[in-house]
Coordinates of C-alpha atoms and ligand atoms in Angstrom, one line a residue:
M15 CA -71.0 37.2 62.8
S16 CA -74.2 38.5 61.4
G17 CA -72.3 39.0 58.2
N18 CA -71.7 35.2 58.1
K19 CA -75.3 34.5 58.6
V20 CA -76.2 36.6 55.6
A21 CA -73.4 35.0 53.5
I22 CA -74.6 31.5 54.3
W23 CA -78.2 32.0 53.1
D24 CA -77.8 34.5 50.3
A25 CA -79.1 33.6 46.8
H26 CA -75.8 32.5 45.5
T27 CA -75.1 30.1 48.3
R28 CA -78.7 28.8 48.1
Q29 CA -78.2 28.1 44.5
I30 CA -75.0 26.1 45.1
Y31 CA -76.8 24.1 47.8
K32 CA -79.7 23.4 45.5
R33 CA -77.3 22.2 42.8
L34 CA -75.6 20.0 45.3
L35 CA -78.8 18.5 46.4
G36 CA -79.5 17.8 42.7
Y37 CA -76.7 15.3 42.9
T38 CA -78.5 13.3 45.6
K39 CA -81.8 13.3 43.8
R40 CA -81.2 9.9 42.2
F41 CA -80.7 8.3 45.5
W42 CA -83.8 9.7 47.2
V43 CA -85.0 6.3 48.3
V44 CA -81.8 5.5 50.2
G45 CA -81.9 9.1 51.4
V46 CA -85.3 8.8 52.9
I47 CA -84.4 5.5 54.6
A48 CA -81.3 7.2 56.0
V49 CA -83.3 10.1 57.3
I50 CA -85.8 7.7 58.9
G51 CA -82.8 6.0 60.4
M52 CA -81.4 9.3 61.7
A53 CA -84.8 10.0 63.3
I54 CA -84.8 6.7 65.0
D55 CA -81.2 7.1 66.0
G56 CA -81.9 10.5 67.6
G57 CA -85.3 9.5 69.1
G58 CA -83.9 6.2 70.5
L59 CA -81.6 7.9 73.0
A60 CA -84.4 10.2 74.1
A61 CA -86.7 7.3 74.6
F62 CA -84.2 5.5 76.7
T63 CA -83.6 8.6 78.8
K64 CA -87.4 8.9 79.3
L65 CA -87.2 5.4 80.9
L66 CA -84.7 6.5 83.5
P67 CA -87.1 8.0 86.1
P68 CA -89.4 4.9 86.3
M69 CA -86.4 2.7 86.2
I70 CA -84.7 4.3 89.1
D71 CA -87.7 5.4 91.2
K72 CA -90.3 2.6 90.5
L73 CA -88.1 -0.4 89.8
F74 CA -85.8 -0.1 92.8
A75 CA -87.8 2.1 95.3
E76 CA -91.2 0.6 94.7
K77 CA -90.3 -2.8 93.2
D78 CA -93.2 -2.5 90.7
P79 CA -93.8 -6.0 89.3
F80 CA -95.1 -4.7 85.9
L81 CA -91.9 -2.8 85.4
I82 CA -89.7 -5.6 86.6
F83 CA -91.1 -7.7 83.8
W84 CA -91.2 -5.1 81.0
M85 CA -88.2 -2.9 81.7
P86 CA -85.5 -5.3 80.4
I87 CA -87.6 -6.0 77.3
W88 CA -88.2 -2.3 76.6
I89 CA -84.5 -1.7 76.9
V90 CA -83.5 -4.4 74.5
L91 CA -86.3 -3.3 72.1
I92 CA -85.3 0.3 72.2
F93 CA -81.7 -0.4 71.5
L94 CA -82.5 -3.0 68.8
V95 CA -84.6 -0.5 66.9
R96 CA -82.1 2.2 67.5
G97 CA -79.3 -0.1 66.2
L98 CA -81.3 -0.6 63.0
G99 CA -81.7 3.2 62.8
T100 CA -78.0 3.8 63.3
F101 CA -77.1 1.3 60.6
A102 CA -79.6 2.7 58.1
S103 CA -78.5 6.3 58.8
S104 CA -74.7 5.6 58.7
Y105 CA -74.8 3.3 55.7
G106 CA -77.4 5.3 53.9
V107 CA -75.4 8.5 54.4
S108 CA -72.2 6.8 53.2
Y109 CA -74.1 5.3 50.2
V110 CA -75.4 8.7 49.1
G111 CA -72.1 10.3 49.9
R112 CA -70.0 7.9 47.9
N113 CA -72.3 8.2 45.0
V114 CA -72.2 12.0 45.1
V115 CA -68.4 11.9 45.3
Q116 CA -68.3 9.7 42.2
A117 CA -70.8 11.9 40.3
M118 CA -68.8 15.0 41.1
Q119 CA -65.5 13.4 40.2
R120 CA -67.1 12.3 36.9
D121 CA -68.4 15.8 36.2
V122 CA -65.1 17.5 37.0
F123 CA -63.2 15.0 34.9
A124 CA -65.6 15.4 32.1
A125 CA -65.0 19.2 32.3
Y126 CA -61.2 18.5 32.0
L127 CA -61.9 16.6 28.8
R128 CA -64.0 19.3 27.4
L129 CA -62.1 22.4 28.4
P130 CA -60.0 24.2 25.8
A131 CA -56.3 23.5 25.6
T132 CA -55.5 27.0 27.0
F133 CA -57.1 26.1 30.3
F134 CA -54.4 23.6 31.1
G135 CA -51.6 26.0 30.8
E136 CA -53.2 28.4 33.3
E137 CA -53.5 26.4 36.4
H138 CA -51.1 24.1 38.2
S139 CA -51.9 20.5 37.5
G140 CA -51.7 19.7 41.2
H141 CA -54.8 21.8 41.7
Q142 CA -56.5 20.0 38.9
V143 CA -55.7 16.6 40.5
S144 CA -56.6 17.6 44.0
R145 CA -60.0 18.9 42.9
I146 CA -60.8 15.3 42.1
T147 CA -59.0 13.6 44.9
Y148 CA -59.7 16.0 47.8
T149 CA -62.2 18.7 47.1
S150 CA -64.9 16.4 45.8
E151 CA -64.6 14.3 49.0
Q152 CA -65.0 17.5 51.0
V153 CA -68.1 18.5 49.2
A154 CA -69.7 15.1 49.8
S155 CA -68.8 14.7 53.4
A156 CA -69.8 18.3 54.2
S157 CA -73.2 18.1 52.5
T158 CA -74.2 14.6 53.7
D159 CA -72.9 15.4 57.2
A160 CA -75.0 18.5 57.2
V161 CA -78.1 16.5 56.6
K162 CA -77.1 13.9 59.2
V163 CA -76.5 16.6 61.8
V164 CA -79.6 18.5 61.2
V165 CA -81.8 15.4 61.4
T166 CA -80.1 13.2 64.0
E167 CA -78.9 16.0 66.3
G168 CA -82.1 18.0 65.7
I169 CA -84.3 15.1 66.8
T170 CA -81.9 14.3 69.7
V171 CA -82.2 17.9 70.9
L172 CA -85.9 18.0 70.5
G173 CA -86.3 14.6 72.2
M174 CA -84.1 15.5 75.1
L175 CA -85.9 18.8 75.4
Y176 CA -89.2 16.9 75.6
V177 CA -87.7 14.5 78.2
M178 CA -86.5 17.4 80.3
I179 CA -89.7 19.4 80.2
S180 CA -92.0 16.5 80.7
T181 CA -89.8 15.2 83.6
S182 CA -89.2 18.5 85.3
P183 CA -90.0 21.9 83.8
Y184 CA -88.2 23.5 86.8
L185 CA -84.9 21.8 86.2
T186 CA -85.2 22.6 82.5
L187 CA -84.3 26.2 83.5
V188 CA -80.7 25.1 83.4
L189 CA -80.9 25.4 79.6
F190 CA -81.0 29.2 79.9
I191 CA -77.4 29.0 80.9
M192 CA -76.2 26.1 78.8
V193 CA -77.7 26.9 75.3
P194 CA -76.3 30.4 74.9
L195 CA -72.9 29.4 76.1
I196 CA -72.6 26.4 73.8
T197 CA -73.9 28.4 70.8
L198 CA -71.3 31.1 71.6
I199 CA -68.4 28.6 71.7
A200 CA -69.5 26.8 68.6
S201 CA -69.9 30.0 66.6
V202 CA -66.4 31.2 67.6
V203 CA -65.0 27.8 66.7
S204 CA -66.8 27.7 63.4
R205 CA -65.6 31.1 62.3
R206 CA -62.1 30.1 62.9
Y207 CA -62.5 26.7 61.3
R208 CA -63.9 28.2 58.2
S209 CA -61.0 30.4 57.4
I210 CA -58.6 27.5 58.0
S211 CA -60.4 25.0 55.9
R212 CA -60.4 27.1 52.9
R213 CA -56.6 27.5 53.2
I214 CA -56.2 23.7 53.7
Q215 CA -58.1 23.1 50.5
S216 CA -55.7 25.2 48.4
M217 CA -52.7 23.7 50.2
M218 CA -53.8 20.2 49.2
G219 CA -53.4 21.3 45.6
S220 CA -49.8 22.5 46.3
V221 CA -48.9 19.3 48.0
T222 CA -50.2 17.2 45.1
G223 CA -48.4 19.5 42.6
T224 CA -45.1 19.4 44.4
V225 CA -45.2 15.6 44.6
E226 CA -46.2 15.2 41.0
E227 CA -43.4 17.4 39.8
S228 CA -40.8 15.6 41.9
V229 CA -42.0 12.2 40.8
E230 CA -42.0 13.2 37.2
A231 CA -38.6 14.9 37.4
H232 CA -37.0 12.1 39.3
R233 CA -34.1 11.8 36.8
E234 CA -33.4 15.5 36.7
I235 CA -33.5 15.7 40.5
R236 CA -30.8 13.0 40.7
I237 CA -28.6 14.3 38.0
Y238 CA -28.6 17.9 39.0
G239 CA -28.6 17.1 42.7
G240 CA -32.0 18.7 43.3
Q241 CA -32.8 16.6 46.3
D242 CA -32.3 19.3 48.8
Y243 CA -34.3 21.8 46.8
A244 CA -37.1 19.3 46.2
K245 CA -37.1 18.4 49.8
S246 CA -37.2 21.9 51.1
R247 CA -40.1 22.7 48.7
F248 CA -41.9 19.7 49.9
D249 CA -41.2 20.4 53.5
D250 CA -42.4 23.9 53.0
V251 CA -45.8 22.9 51.8
T252 CA -46.3 20.0 54.2
N253 CA -45.2 22.3 57.0
R254 CA -47.9 24.7 56.1
T255 CA -50.5 22.0 55.9
R256 CA -49.4 20.5 59.2
R257 CA -49.6 23.9 60.8
L258 CA -53.1 24.5 59.4
N259 CA -54.2 21.1 60.5
L260 CA -52.8 21.7 64.0
K261 CA -54.7 24.9 64.1
V262 CA -57.8 22.9 63.5
A263 CA -56.8 20.5 66.2
A264 CA -56.1 23.3 68.6
T265 CA -59.5 24.8 67.9
N266 CA -61.2 21.5 68.4
A267 CA -59.3 20.9 71.6
T268 CA -60.1 24.3 73.0
S269 CA -63.7 23.9 72.2
S270 CA -63.9 20.5 73.8
S271 CA -62.5 21.8 77.1
A272 CA -64.7 24.8 76.9
I273 CA -67.7 22.6 76.4
Q274 CA -66.6 20.5 79.4
T275 CA -66.5 23.6 81.5
V276 CA -69.9 24.5 80.4
A277 CA -71.1 21.0 81.3
A278 CA -69.7 21.3 84.7
L279 CA -71.2 24.8 85.1
A280 CA -74.6 23.4 84.0
L281 CA -74.4 20.5 86.4
A282 CA -73.5 22.9 89.2
V283 CA -76.5 25.1 88.3
M284 CA -78.7 22.0 88.3
V285 CA -77.6 20.8 91.7
F286 CA -78.1 24.3 92.9
L287 CA -81.7 24.4 91.5
A288 CA -82.6 20.9 92.7
T289 CA -81.4 21.6 96.2
R290 CA -83.4 24.8 96.8
P291 CA -85.7 24.4 99.8
G292 CA -89.1 23.3 98.6
E293 CA -87.7 21.8 95.5
I294 CA -85.4 19.2 97.1
D295 CA -88.3 17.1 98.3
K296 CA -90.2 17.2 95.0
I297 CA -87.3 16.0 92.9
S298 CA -86.6 12.2 93.0
A299 CA -83.3 10.7 92.2
G300 CA -84.7 9.3 89.0
V301 CA -86.0 12.7 87.8
F302 CA -82.6 14.3 88.6
I303 CA -80.7 11.5 86.7
A304 CA -83.0 11.7 83.8
V305 CA -82.7 15.4 83.4
L306 CA -79.0 15.2 83.9
T307 CA -78.7 12.5 81.2
A308 CA -80.9 14.4 78.8
M309 CA -78.8 17.5 79.3
G310 CA -75.6 15.6 78.8
G311 CA -77.0 13.9 75.7
M312 CA -78.1 17.2 74.3
M313 CA -74.8 18.9 74.7
P314 CA -72.8 17.3 71.8
S315 CA -75.8 17.6 69.6
L316 CA -76.2 21.2 70.3
K317 CA -72.6 21.8 69.6
R318 CA -72.8 20.0 66.3
L319 CA -75.9 21.9 65.4
A320 CA -74.3 25.2 66.2
N321 CA -71.3 24.1 64.1
I322 CA -73.3 23.2 61.1
Q323 CA -72.9 26.6 59.6
S324 CA -69.2 26.0 59.2
N325 CA -69.8 22.5 57.9
I326 CA -72.1 23.8 55.3
Q327 CA -69.8 26.7 54.5
S328 CA -66.8 24.5 53.9
G329 CA -68.8 22.2 51.7
I330 CA -70.2 25.2 49.9
S331 CA -66.8 26.7 49.2
A332 CA -65.5 23.3 48.0
A333 CA -68.6 22.8 45.8
E334 CA -68.2 26.3 44.4
N335 CA -64.7 25.5 43.4
L336 CA -65.9 22.4 41.5
F337 CA -68.9 24.0 39.9
E338 CA -66.8 26.9 38.7
I339 CA -64.7 24.4 36.7
M340 CA -67.8 22.5 35.4
D341 CA -69.3 25.8 34.3
L342 CA -66.3 27.1 32.4
P343 CA -67.1 27.5 28.8
P344 CA -66.1 24.5 26.8
E345 CA -64.0 24.8 23.6
V346 CA -65.6 27.3 21.3
D347 CA -67.3 25.2 18.6
T348 CA -69.7 27.4 16.6
G349 CA -69.1 25.4 13.5
T350 CA -72.1 23.6 11.9
R351 CA -70.5 22.1 8.8
V352 CA -69.7 18.5 9.2
L353 CA -66.8 17.2 7.1
E354 CA -66.7 13.7 5.9
R355 CA -63.3 13.6 4.3
A356 CA -61.6 16.9 3.4
K357 CA -59.7 17.3 0.2
G358 CA -57.0 18.9 2.2
D359 CA -56.9 22.3 0.5
L360 CA -55.4 24.5 3.2
R361 CA -55.0 28.2 3.1
F362 CA -53.7 30.6 5.8
E363 CA -54.6 34.2 5.2
D364 CA -52.7 36.9 7.2
V365 CA -52.9 34.7 10.3
R366 CA -51.8 36.3 13.5
L367 CA -51.6 34.7 16.9
V368 CA -51.1 36.5 20.2
Y369 CA -50.8 34.1 23.2
P370 CA -53.2 35.6 25.8
R371 CA -51.2 34.5 28.8
N372 CA -48.1 36.6 28.0
S373 CA -49.5 38.7 25.1
F374 CA -46.6 37.3 23.0
E375 CA -47.2 37.7 19.3
A376 CA -46.1 34.3 18.0
L377 CA -47.4 34.7 14.5
R378 CA -47.3 38.1 12.7
G379 CA -49.2 37.7 9.5
V380 CA -48.7 34.3 7.9
D381 CA -49.9 33.7 4.4
L382 CA -49.5 30.1 3.2
Y383 CA -51.2 27.9 0.7
C384 CA -51.0 24.1 0.9
A385 CA -52.4 22.3 -2.1
P386 CA -54.1 18.9 -1.5
G387 CA -51.6 16.0 -1.8
T388 CA -48.6 18.2 -1.3
V389 CA -45.9 18.4 1.4
T390 CA -45.1 21.7 3.0
A391 CA -42.1 21.9 5.1
L392 CA -41.7 24.5 7.8
V393 CA -38.2 25.3 8.8
G394 CA -36.7 28.1 10.8
R395 CA -35.0 28.9 14.1
S396 CA -36.3 27.6 17.4
G397 CA -39.1 29.9 18.6
S398 CA -39.9 31.2 15.2
G399 CA -43.5 30.0 15.5
K400 CA -43.6 26.7 13.5
S401 CA -45.4 24.8 16.2
S402 CA -47.6 27.7 16.9
L403 CA -48.7 27.8 13.3
V404 CA -49.6 24.1 13.1
S405 CA -51.3 24.2 16.5
L406 CA -54.0 26.3 14.8
L407 CA -55.0 23.3 12.7
P408 CA -56.7 21.3 15.5
R409 CA -57.9 24.6 16.8
F410 CA -56.0 24.4 20.1
N411 CA -55.6 28.1 19.6
A412 CA -57.7 30.4 17.4
P413 CA -56.0 32.9 15.3
T414 CA -56.1 36.4 16.8
S415 CA -56.8 37.7 13.4
G416 CA -56.8 36.5 9.8
R417 CA -58.3 33.2 8.8
I418 CA -57.7 29.7 7.7
L419 CA -59.6 28.0 4.9
L420 CA -60.1 24.3 4.4
D421 CA -61.4 23.2 1.1
G422 CA -62.4 26.8 0.5
F423 CA -64.5 27.1 3.7
D424 CA -63.8 29.1 6.7
Y425 CA -62.1 26.9 9.2
E426 CA -64.4 28.1 12.0
S427 CA -67.5 26.8 10.1
F428 CA -66.6 23.2 10.7
T429 CA -67.6 21.3 13.9
L430 CA -64.6 20.6 16.0
P431 CA -64.9 16.8 16.1
S432 CA -65.3 16.5 12.4
L433 CA -62.4 18.9 11.8
R434 CA -60.1 17.0 14.2
R435 CA -61.0 13.8 12.4
Q436 CA -59.2 15.2 9.4
I437 CA -55.9 15.6 11.2
A438 CA -53.3 13.0 12.1
W439 CA -50.6 14.5 14.3
V440 CA -47.2 13.6 15.6
G441 CA -46.2 16.2 18.0
Q442 CA -42.9 17.5 19.2
S443 CA -43.2 15.6 22.4
V444 CA -44.7 12.2 22.1
V445 CA -47.5 11.2 24.5
L446 CA -48.3 7.6 25.0
F447 CA -50.7 6.0 27.4
D448 CA -50.3 3.2 29.9
G449 CA -51.3 0.2 28.0
S450 CA -50.2 -2.2 25.3
V451 CA -48.5 -1.3 22.0
A452 CA -51.7 -2.1 20.1
E453 CA -53.9 0.1 22.4
N454 CA -51.5 2.9 21.9
I455 CA -51.5 2.7 18.1
A456 CA -55.3 2.1 17.9
Y457 CA -56.1 4.8 20.4
G458 CA -59.5 6.6 20.8
E459 CA -61.6 6.5 17.8
L460 CA -59.1 4.1 16.1
A461 CA -59.9 1.5 18.7
G462 CA -62.0 -0.6 16.3
A463 CA -59.0 -1.2 14.0
S464 CA -58.1 -4.9 13.3
E465 CA -54.9 -6.4 14.3
A466 CA -53.8 -6.6 10.7
Q467 CA -54.3 -2.9 10.3
I468 CA -52.4 -2.2 13.4
V469 CA -49.5 -4.3 12.3
A470 CA -49.5 -2.7 8.9
A471 CA -49.4 0.8 10.5
A472 CA -46.6 -0.3 12.8
E473 CA -44.7 -1.8 9.8
A474 CA -45.1 1.5 7.9
A475 CA -43.7 3.3 10.9
N476 CA -40.8 0.9 11.0
A477 CA -41.9 0.0 14.4
M478 CA -42.5 -3.7 13.9
E479 CA -38.8 -4.2 14.0
F480 CA -38.7 -3.6 17.8
I481 CA -42.3 -4.6 18.6
Q482 CA -41.5 -8.1 17.3
R483 CA -38.7 -8.4 19.8
M484 CA -41.0 -7.6 22.7
P485 CA -42.3 -10.6 24.7
Q486 CA -46.0 -10.3 23.7
G487 CA -45.6 -8.5 20.3
I488 CA -48.1 -5.8 19.8
H489 CA -49.8 -6.8 23.1
S490 CA -46.8 -6.0 25.2
Q491 CA -47.3 -3.3 27.8
I492 CA -45.3 -0.2 27.3
G493 CA -45.4 1.2 30.9
Q494 CA -46.8 4.6 32.0
G495 CA -46.2 7.1 29.3
G496 CA -44.2 4.5 27.4
N497 CA -41.4 4.6 29.9
L498 CA -40.3 1.1 28.8
L499 CA -39.5 2.4 25.3
S500 CA -36.6 4.4 23.9
G501 CA -37.2 7.9 22.6
G502 CA -37.1 6.7 19.0
Q503 CA -39.4 3.8 19.7
R504 CA -41.9 6.1 21.2
Q505 CA -41.8 8.4 18.1
R506 CA -42.3 5.4 15.9
L507 CA -45.4 4.4 17.8
A508 CA -46.8 7.9 17.5
I509 CA -46.1 7.8 13.8
A510 CA -47.8 4.4 13.5
R511 CA -50.8 5.9 15.3
A512 CA -50.9 8.8 12.8
I513 CA -50.6 6.4 9.9
L514 CA -53.4 4.2 11.2
K515 CA -55.6 7.3 11.4
N516 CA -55.2 7.8 7.7
A517 CA -56.5 11.4 7.8
P518 CA -56.3 13.8 4.9
I519 CA -54.1 16.3 6.9
L520 CA -50.9 15.1 8.4
V521 CA -48.8 17.2 10.8
L522 CA -45.4 16.0 11.7
D523 CA -43.7 18.3 14.2
E524 CA -40.2 17.1 14.6
A525 CA -41.6 13.6 14.3
T526 CA -38.4 11.8 13.4
S527 CA -36.0 13.9 15.4
A528 CA -35.1 11.1 17.8
L529 CA -34.4 8.5 15.1
D530 CA -31.1 7.4 13.6
T531 CA -30.5 8.2 10.0
E532 CA -31.3 4.6 8.9
S533 CA -34.7 4.4 10.6
E534 CA -35.5 7.9 9.6
R535 CA -34.9 7.0 6.0
L536 CA -37.1 3.9 6.2
I537 CA -39.9 5.9 7.8
Q538 CA -39.4 8.7 5.3
Q539 CA -40.1 6.2 2.5
A540 CA -43.2 5.0 4.2
L541 CA -44.3 8.6 4.8
Q542 CA -43.6 9.4 1.1
R543 CA -46.1 6.8 0.2
L544 CA -48.5 8.0 2.8
M545 CA -48.1 11.7 1.9
R546 CA -49.1 11.2 -1.7
D547 CA -52.9 11.6 -1.2
R548 CA -52.9 14.0 1.7
T549 CA -51.8 17.4 2.7
T550 CA -48.7 17.2 4.9
L551 CA -47.1 19.8 7.1
V552 CA -43.6 18.8 8.2
I553 CA -41.5 20.6 10.7
A554 CA -37.9 19.6 10.8
H555 CA -34.6 20.9 11.9
R556 CA -32.7 18.3 9.9
L557 CA -33.0 19.8 6.4
S558 CA -32.1 16.5 4.7
T559 CA -35.5 15.1 5.6
I560 CA -37.4 17.8 3.8
E561 CA -35.5 18.3 0.6
H562 CA -38.2 16.6 -1.4
A563 CA -41.0 18.7 0.0
D564 CA -43.2 20.4 -2.6
Q565 CA -42.6 23.7 -0.9
I566 CA -40.4 24.8 1.9
A567 CA -41.4 27.8 4.1
V568 CA -38.8 29.5 6.1
M569 CA -40.1 31.1 9.3
D570 CA -38.5 33.8 11.3
Q571 CA -40.1 35.7 14.2
G572 CA -43.6 34.7 13.4
R573 CA -43.4 35.4 9.7
I574 CA -42.7 33.4 6.6
V575 CA -39.7 35.0 5.1
E576 CA -39.0 32.7 2.2
R577 CA -40.9 30.1 0.3
G578 CA -40.1 27.8 -2.6
T579 CA -38.7 24.4 -3.4
H580 CA -35.3 23.2 -2.2
A581 CA -33.7 24.1 -5.5
E582 CA -35.4 27.5 -5.8
L583 CA -34.4 28.4 -2.3
L584 CA -30.8 27.3 -2.7
A585 CA -30.7 29.4 -5.9
R586 CA -32.0 32.4 -4.1
D587 CA -29.2 32.2 -1.6
G588 CA -31.1 33.6 1.3
H589 CA -32.1 32.3 4.7
Y590 CA -32.6 28.7 3.6
A591 CA -29.4 28.6 1.7
A592 CA -27.6 29.8 4.7
L593 CA -29.2 27.2 7.0
H594 CA -28.5 24.5 4.5
R595 CA -24.8 25.6 4.2
M596 CA -24.4 25.4 7.9
Q597 CA -25.9 21.9 8.2
F598 CA -24.0 20.7 5.2
H599 CA -20.7 21.8 6.6
S600 CA -21.4 20.4 10.1
H601 CA -22.5 17.1 8.5
S602 CA -19.4 16.9 6.3
G603 CA -17.4 17.7 9.3
D604 CA -18.3 14.6 11.3
Ligands
ATP4 N1 -48.6 28.4 25.1 C1 -47.8 29.4 24.9 N2 -48.0 30.6 25.6 C2 -47.2 31.6 25.4 N3 -46.2 31.7 24.6 C3 -45.9 30.6 23.8 C4 -46.7 29.4 24.0 N4 -46.2 28.5 23.1 C5 -45.2 29.1 22.5 N5 -45.0 30.4 22.9 C6 -44.0 31.3 22.4 O1 -44.2 31.5 21.0 C7 -43.0 31.5 20.3 C8 -43.0 30.5 19.2 O2 -43.1 29.2 19.7 P1 -43.2 27.9 18.8 O3 -43.4 26.7 19.7 O4 -44.2 28.1 17.8 O5 -41.8 27.8 18.2 P2 -41.1 26.8 17.2 O6 -40.8 27.5 15.9 O7 -42.0 25.6 17.1 O8 -39.8 26.4 17.9 P3 -39.0 25.0 18.1 O9 -38.3 24.8 16.8 O10 -38.1 25.2 19.2 O11 -40.1 24.0 18.3 C9 -41.9 31.2 21.3 O12 -41.2 32.4 21.5 C10 -42.6 30.8 22.6 O13 -42.0 31.4 23.7
MG5 MG1 -41.9 23.6 17.9

């Protein structure tokens, strides 16, 4: 137990708490009003309790006319003021709390936008989602509750203590029994609660993750009959959360009944004390009731105060989880050179890439030169490292060794944003956003594009053909992730987006794989035009689409094993010729 006490106030924890308080700084005015409200809230009850002895003894026993007039007014006034205080404290705490939640959510989300691509492969996306939906709520409620408890309950306890001592110091002795017992119960409860709450926090991530996966894979689940598997996995995580939550409930219930027992014990002690010979005549009914009420009013406050450690602790551990993410180093961007528009002179020099997660060497010394305005095609078996090679261009991964030069300068010397502005990209899996066709084509920095430009890009991508048939043309909604579109339509939107970007480097990773031969040819023509004044890297399994490339590089196991034009490579009769022969035969076969 003493270990916990140390843990809660050590330097690290204090720092987290300080940082947390930093979030509330902007709302200090509301905060101060709320704290005043808490004070009134806590003091109001004590003030009322203080009225009990005169009310009971003087009002009824002595029929004091002064009190008969003032007592009802006092009661109404006390509760009016207390009502205002309660409102100010409750609403103020919620106001600050909601704002803190939003600020934390914003900061975590900002971190997600800033973190390197490698971060997203390392953690289950469910945990990333629940950090925003669950953990940040925890932080806010724990930290604002902590303040509320300290102030409201602290003042209640002090007020009640004052009422007790000023009414009857003798009866106040009962506290020597009650306070240690309640503190003991609360500290046992809080220790248990703390260990559970941390587990609940990580379980929430698993629940979110499981749901996400099943919702995304709803087709696969149906086709492969994965319902039972999905269900049992879901049952598994929800069972565990239920059990954890029930443990919390059991702990709470146990502590409630224990506290009740303490209350009964305290009452018994009070009765015993009050009925001692010599005391029984001195203590009036009003005094007894007042002390009893004060003691009863103090008890829940004491319990909450003793519990505060666990409250703070769970907030701290939630906050720690969020701050860790916010503090992760952003993408490495040591570059200082700002590129306006690159010529597109690209050179890979002995580039190697080892994926840190599995230490897999995906690239084993790639040398490649792409002259401005030329098309380089990468072909090769699945898993040979084609996508890995082009993923170096937007610096999603940094080469483990070797270097890349753009326009003769080291790739690392450019700032990330200016570098990424040079690249248009159509990836192997198309990602679209929930929105209209136009919003998807003119996405991000392209958002300023005119309607005419968007239509022109869509036309070049051979996408106008199907966009025209949609009810609102380019303003039609495409559904979440473009789920109202066919695979080929999605690819064409992605190509239109890349065309609109009009960047000097164009990467097409299997960009037309989902298209029929006819649309592919049409796009190819548009791309031919587009490729003229830029450096293009095309990855394609269908060799017919890359025959006209200026150079074709054949990759195998992370190396370039052959390089040349279509005619040269055919003449060499090596890997490429073999690949080509296979495709030629299979094509002539159908
Ligand atoms: N993020 C990653 N972490 C670890 N290993 C990876 C990662 N991405 C790819 N790999 C591995 O690197 C190798 C090359 O993958 P890459 O995606 O570059 O192949 P590819 O040539 O594009 O294949 P395909 O034609 O199927 O798209 C594969 O063996 C793959 O398992
Ligand atoms: Mg690939």
